[in-house]
Amino acid sequence: MDKELEEKVVRSFFTKRIQDRVMFELFSAKKREDALHRLNHNYTKTLREEYMIEIPKPNSCAGDIAKLLKQHGAGRKCYSISWNKKIDGKELPLLNCTPIVRQKLIIGGAVFYVKTHT
């Protein structure tokens, strides 16, 4: 886990009122899942909507998603914050991650991607 990068993500994209709580949860082995739950189920209240755009359906083509993300400044690699423990807290090639990222893209000083259940 890259605490410095995760703090940057939280400070950049999460609503101010919950930033400290989310960082506490992300950095706690026992509470990390609570932060992931916020991203998965309450993202409209958790994330700053002024940076969000929806990736239009059909949103299943990994190549198209990677192209869209690159247009918004994504690099060749991305950092994963995920329920999937195999990829959580790891830097991965963008093309390996795009099949995972399907629904939301947040644009700010960096690019932040969110796949949700909704």
Coordinates of N, CA and C in Angstrom, one line a residue:
M1 N 0.8 -1.2 0.0 CA 0.0 0.0 0.0 C 0.9 1.2 0.0
D2 N 0.5 2.2 -0.8 CA 1.3 3.5 -0.9 C 0.4 4.5 -0.2
K3 N 0.7 4.7 1.1 CA -0.1 5.7 1.9 C 0.0 7.1 1.3
E4 N 1.2 7.5 0.8 CA 1.3 8.9 0.3 C 0.4 9.1 -0.9
L5 N 0.3 8.1 -1.8 CA -0.5 8.2 -3.0 C -2.0 8.1 -2.6
E6 N -2.3 7.2 -1.7 CA -3.7 7.1 -1.3 C -4.2 8.4 -0.6
E7 N -3.3 9.0 0.2 CA -3.7 10.3 0.8 C -3.9 11.3 -0.3
K8 N -3.1 11.3 -1.3 CA -3.3 12.3 -2.4 C -4.6 12.1 -3.1
V9 N -5.0 10.8 -3.4 CA -6.3 10.5 -4.0 C -7.4 11.0 -3.1
V10 N -7.4 10.7 -1.8 CA -8.4 11.1 -0.9 C -8.5 12.7 -0.9
R11 N -7.4 13.4 -0.7 CA -7.4 14.8 -0.7 C -7.9 15.4 -2.0
S12 N -7.6 14.8 -3.1 CA -8.0 15.3 -4.4 C -9.5 15.0 -4.8
F13 N -10.0 13.9 -4.4 CA -11.3 13.5 -5.0 C -12.4 13.2 -4.0
F14 N -12.1 13.0 -2.7 CA -13.2 12.8 -1.8 C -13.7 14.1 -1.2
T15 N -15.0 14.1 -0.8 CA -15.5 15.3 -0.2 C -14.8 15.6 1.1
K16 N -14.6 16.9 1.3 CA -13.8 17.4 2.4 C -14.3 16.8 3.8
R17 N -15.6 16.8 3.9 CA -16.1 16.4 5.3 C -15.8 15.0 5.7
I18 N -15.4 14.1 4.8 CA -15.1 12.7 5.1 C -13.7 12.3 4.9
Q19 N -12.8 13.2 4.4 CA -11.5 12.9 4.0 C -10.7 12.2 5.2
D20 N -10.7 12.8 6.3 CA -9.9 12.3 7.5 C -10.4 10.9 7.8
R21 N -11.7 10.7 7.8 CA -12.3 9.4 8.1 C -11.9 8.3 7.1
V22 N -11.9 8.7 5.8 CA -11.6 7.8 4.8 C -10.1 7.4 4.9
M23 N -9.3 8.4 5.1 CA -7.8 8.0 5.3 C -7.6 7.1 6.5
F24 N -8.3 7.4 7.6 CA -8.2 6.5 8.7 C -8.6 5.1 8.3
E25 N -9.7 4.9 7.6 CA -10.1 3.6 7.2 C -9.2 2.9 6.2
L26 N -8.7 3.7 5.2 CA -7.8 3.1 4.3 C -6.5 2.6 4.9
F27 N -6.0 3.3 5.9 CA -4.7 3.0 6.5 C -4.9 1.9 7.6
S28 N -6.1 1.5 7.9 CA -6.3 0.6 9.0 C -6.6 -0.8 8.4
A29 N -5.9 -1.8 8.7 CA -6.2 -3.2 8.2 C -7.6 -3.6 8.5
K30 N -8.1 -3.2 9.7 CA -9.5 -3.6 10.1 C -10.6 -2.8 9.4
K31 N -10.3 -1.6 9.1 CA -11.3 -0.6 8.6 C -11.2 -0.4 7.1
R32 N -10.2 -0.9 6.4 CA -10.0 -0.6 5.0 C -11.2 -1.0 4.2
E33 N -11.9 -2.1 4.5 CA -13.1 -2.5 3.8 C -14.2 -1.4 3.9
D34 N -14.3 -0.7 5.0 CA -15.3 0.3 5.1 C -15.1 1.4 4.1
A35 N -13.8 1.8 3.9 CA -13.5 2.8 2.9 C -13.9 2.3 1.5
L36 N -13.6 1.0 1.2 CA -13.9 0.5 -0.1 C -15.4 0.4 -0.3
H37 N -16.1 0.1 0.8 CA -17.6 0.1 0.8 C -18.1 1.5 0.3
R38 N -17.5 2.5 0.9 CA -18.0 3.9 0.5 C -17.8 4.1 -1.0
L39 N -16.7 3.7 -1.5 CA -16.4 3.9 -2.9 C -17.4 3.1 -3.8
N40 N -17.8 1.9 -3.3 CA -18.6 1.0 -4.1 C -20.1 1.3 -4.0
H41 N -20.5 1.8 -2.9 CA -22.0 1.9 -2.7 C -22.4 3.4 -2.5
N42 N -21.6 4.2 -2.0 CA -22.0 5.6 -1.7 C -21.1 6.6 -2.4
Y43 N -20.6 6.3 -3.6 CA -19.7 7.2 -4.3 C -20.2 8.5 -4.6
T44 N -21.5 8.7 -4.8 CA -22.1 10.0 -5.1 C -22.0 10.9 -3.9
K45 N -22.0 10.4 -2.7 CA -21.9 11.2 -1.5 C -20.4 11.3 -1.0
T46 N -19.6 10.3 -1.4 CA -18.2 10.2 -1.0 C -17.3 11.0 -1.9
L47 N -17.5 11.0 -3.2 CA -16.6 11.6 -4.1 C -17.1 12.9 -4.6
R48 N -16.2 13.8 -5.0 CA -16.5 15.1 -5.5 C -17.1 15.0 -6.9
E49 N -18.4 15.3 -7.0 CA -19.1 15.1 -8.2 C -18.7 16.0 -9.4
E50 N -18.1 17.2 -9.0 CA -17.7 18.1 -10.0 C -16.5 17.5 -10.9
Y51 N -15.9 16.5 -10.5 CA -14.8 15.8 -11.3 C -15.3 14.6 -12.0
M52 N -16.5 14.1 -11.8 CA -17.0 12.9 -12.3 C -17.6 13.0 -13.7
I53 N -17.3 12.1 -14.6 CA -18.1 11.9 -15.8 C -18.4 10.4 -15.9
E54 N -19.5 10.1 -16.4 CA -19.9 8.7 -16.6 C -19.3 8.1 -17.9
I55 N -18.8 7.0 -17.8 CA -18.3 6.3 -19.1 C -19.6 5.7 -19.7
P56 N -20.0 6.1 -20.9 CA -21.2 5.7 -21.5 C -21.2 4.2 -21.8
K57 N -22.4 3.6 -21.8 CA -22.6 2.2 -22.1 C -22.6 2.1 -23.6
P58 N -22.2 1.0 -24.3 CA -21.6 -0.1 -23.6 C -20.2 0.3 -23.1
N59 N -19.9 -0.1 -21.9 CA -18.6 0.2 -21.3 C -17.8 -1.0 -21.0
S60 N -17.8 -2.0 -21.9 CA -17.2 -3.2 -21.7 C -15.9 -3.4 -22.6
C61 N -15.6 -2.5 -23.4 CA -14.4 -2.6 -24.3 C -13.2 -2.0 -23.6
A62 N -12.3 -2.9 -23.2 CA -11.1 -2.4 -22.4 C -10.3 -1.5 -23.2
G63 N -10.1 -1.7 -24.5 CA -9.4 -0.8 -25.4 C -10.0 0.6 -25.4
D64 N -11.3 0.7 -25.6 CA -12.0 2.0 -25.6 C -11.8 2.7 -24.3
I65 N -11.9 2.0 -23.2 CA -11.8 2.6 -21.9 C -10.4 3.1 -21.7
A66 N -9.4 2.3 -22.0 CA -8.0 2.7 -21.9 C -7.8 4.0 -22.7
K67 N -8.3 4.1 -23.9 CA -8.2 5.2 -24.8 C -8.8 6.5 -24.1
L68 N -10.0 6.3 -23.6 CA -10.7 7.4 -22.9 C -9.8 7.9 -21.7
L69 N -9.3 7.0 -20.9 CA -8.6 7.3 -19.7 C -7.3 8.0 -20.1
K70 N -6.6 7.6 -21.2 CA -5.4 8.3 -21.7 C -5.7 9.7 -22.2
Q71 N -6.9 9.9 -22.8 CA -7.3 11.2 -23.3 C -7.4 12.2 -22.1
H72 N -7.7 11.6 -20.9 CA -7.8 12.5 -19.7 C -6.6 12.5 -18.8
G73 N -5.5 12.0 -19.4 CA -4.2 12.1 -18.7 C -3.7 10.9 -18.0
A74 N -4.3 9.7 -18.1 CA -3.8 8.5 -17.5 C -2.5 8.1 -18.1
G75 N -1.6 7.6 -17.3 CA -0.3 7.1 -17.8 C -0.4 5.7 -18.2
R76 N 0.7 5.0 -18.3 CA 0.8 3.6 -18.7 C 0.5 2.7 -17.5
K77 N 0.6 3.2 -16.3 CA 0.4 2.4 -15.1 C -0.7 3.1 -14.3
C78 N -1.3 2.3 -13.4 CA -2.3 2.8 -12.5 C -2.2 2.2 -11.2
Y79 N -2.6 2.8 -10.1 CA -2.6 2.3 -8.8 C -4.0 1.8 -8.4
S80 N -4.1 0.6 -7.9 CA -5.4 0.0 -7.6 C -5.7 0.1 -6.1
I81 N -6.9 0.5 -5.8 CA -7.6 0.5 -4.5 C -8.8 -0.4 -4.8
S82 N -8.8 -1.6 -4.2 CA -9.8 -2.6 -4.7 C -10.2 -3.6 -3.6
W83 N -11.4 -4.1 -3.8 CA -11.8 -5.3 -2.9 C -10.9 -6.5 -3.2
N84 N -10.5 -6.6 -4.4 CA -9.7 -7.7 -4.8 C -8.3 -7.6 -4.2
K85 N -8.0 -8.4 -3.2 CA -6.8 -8.3 -2.4 C -5.5 -8.6 -3.3
K86 N -5.7 -9.3 -4.4 CA -4.6 -9.6 -5.2 C -4.1 -8.3 -5.9
I87 N -4.9 -7.3 -6.1 CA -4.5 -6.1 -6.8 C -4.6 -4.9 -5.9
D88 N -5.2 -5.0 -4.7 CA -5.3 -3.8 -3.9 C -3.9 -3.3 -3.4
G89 N -3.8 -2.0 -3.6 CA -2.5 -1.4 -3.1 C -1.3 -1.6 -4.0
K90 N -1.6 -2.0 -5.3 CA -0.5 -2.3 -6.2 C -0.6 -1.4 -7.4
E91 N 0.6 -1.2 -8.0 CA 0.6 -0.4 -9.3 C 0.6 -1.5 -10.4
L92 N -0.3 -1.3 -11.4 CA -0.5 -2.2 -12.5 C -0.4 -1.5 -13.8
P93 N -0.1 -2.2 -14.9 CA -0.2 -1.6 -16.2 C -1.7 -1.2 -16.5
L94 N -1.9 -0.1 -17.1 CA -3.3 0.4 -17.3 C -4.1 -0.6 -18.1
L95 N -3.5 -1.2 -19.1 CA -4.3 -2.1 -20.0 C -4.7 -3.3 -19.2
N96 N -4.0 -3.7 -18.1 CA -4.5 -4.8 -17.3 C -5.6 -4.4 -16.4
C97 N -5.8 -3.1 -16.1 CA -6.8 -2.6 -15.2 C -8.1 -2.2 -15.9
T98 N -8.0 -1.9 -17.2 CA -9.2 -1.4 -17.9 C -10.4 -2.3 -17.9
P99 N -10.2 -3.7 -18.0 CA -11.3 -4.5 -17.9 C -12.0 -4.4 -16.5
I100 N -11.3 -4.0 -15.5 CA -11.9 -3.8 -14.2 C -12.7 -2.5 -14.0
V101 N -12.2 -1.5 -14.7 CA -12.8 -0.2 -14.6 C -13.9 0.0 -15.7
R102 N -15.1 0.1 -15.2 CA -16.2 0.1 -16.2 C -17.2 1.3 -16.1
Q103 N -17.3 2.0 -15.0 CA -18.4 2.9 -14.9 C -18.1 4.4 -14.6
K104 N -17.1 4.7 -13.9 CA -16.9 6.1 -13.5 C -15.5 6.5 -13.8
L105 N -15.3 7.8 -14.2 CA -14.0 8.4 -14.4 C -14.0 9.7 -13.7
I106 N -13.0 10.0 -12.9 CA -12.9 11.3 -12.2 C -11.7 12.0 -12.8
I107 N -11.9 13.3 -13.1 CA -10.8 14.0 -13.7 C -10.5 15.2 -12.8
G108 N -9.2 15.4 -12.5 CA -8.8 16.5 -11.7 C -7.3 16.7 -12.0
G109 N -6.5 16.9 -10.9 CA -5.1 17.1 -11.1 C -4.5 15.8 -11.6
A110 N -5.2 14.7 -11.4 CA -4.8 13.4 -11.9 C -6.1 12.7 -12.4
V111 N -6.0 11.5 -12.8 CA -7.1 10.7 -13.2 C -7.4 9.7 -12.2
F112 N -8.6 9.5 -11.8 CA -9.0 8.5 -10.8 C -10.2 7.8 -11.3
Y113 N -10.2 6.4 -11.3 CA -11.2 5.6 -11.9 C -11.9 4.9 -10.8
V114 N -13.2 4.7 -11.0 CA -14.0 4.0 -10.0 C -14.9 3.0 -10.8
K115 N -14.9 1.8 -10.4 CA -15.9 0.8 -10.9 C -16.8 0.6 -9.7
T116 N -18.1 0.7 -9.9 CA -19.1 0.5 -8.9 C -20.0 -0.6 -9.2
H117 N -20.8 -1.0 -8.3 CA -21.8 -2.1 -8.5 C -23.1 -1.5 -9.2
T118 N -23.3 -0.1 -9.1 CA -24.5 0.5 -9.6 C -24.5 0.7 -11.1

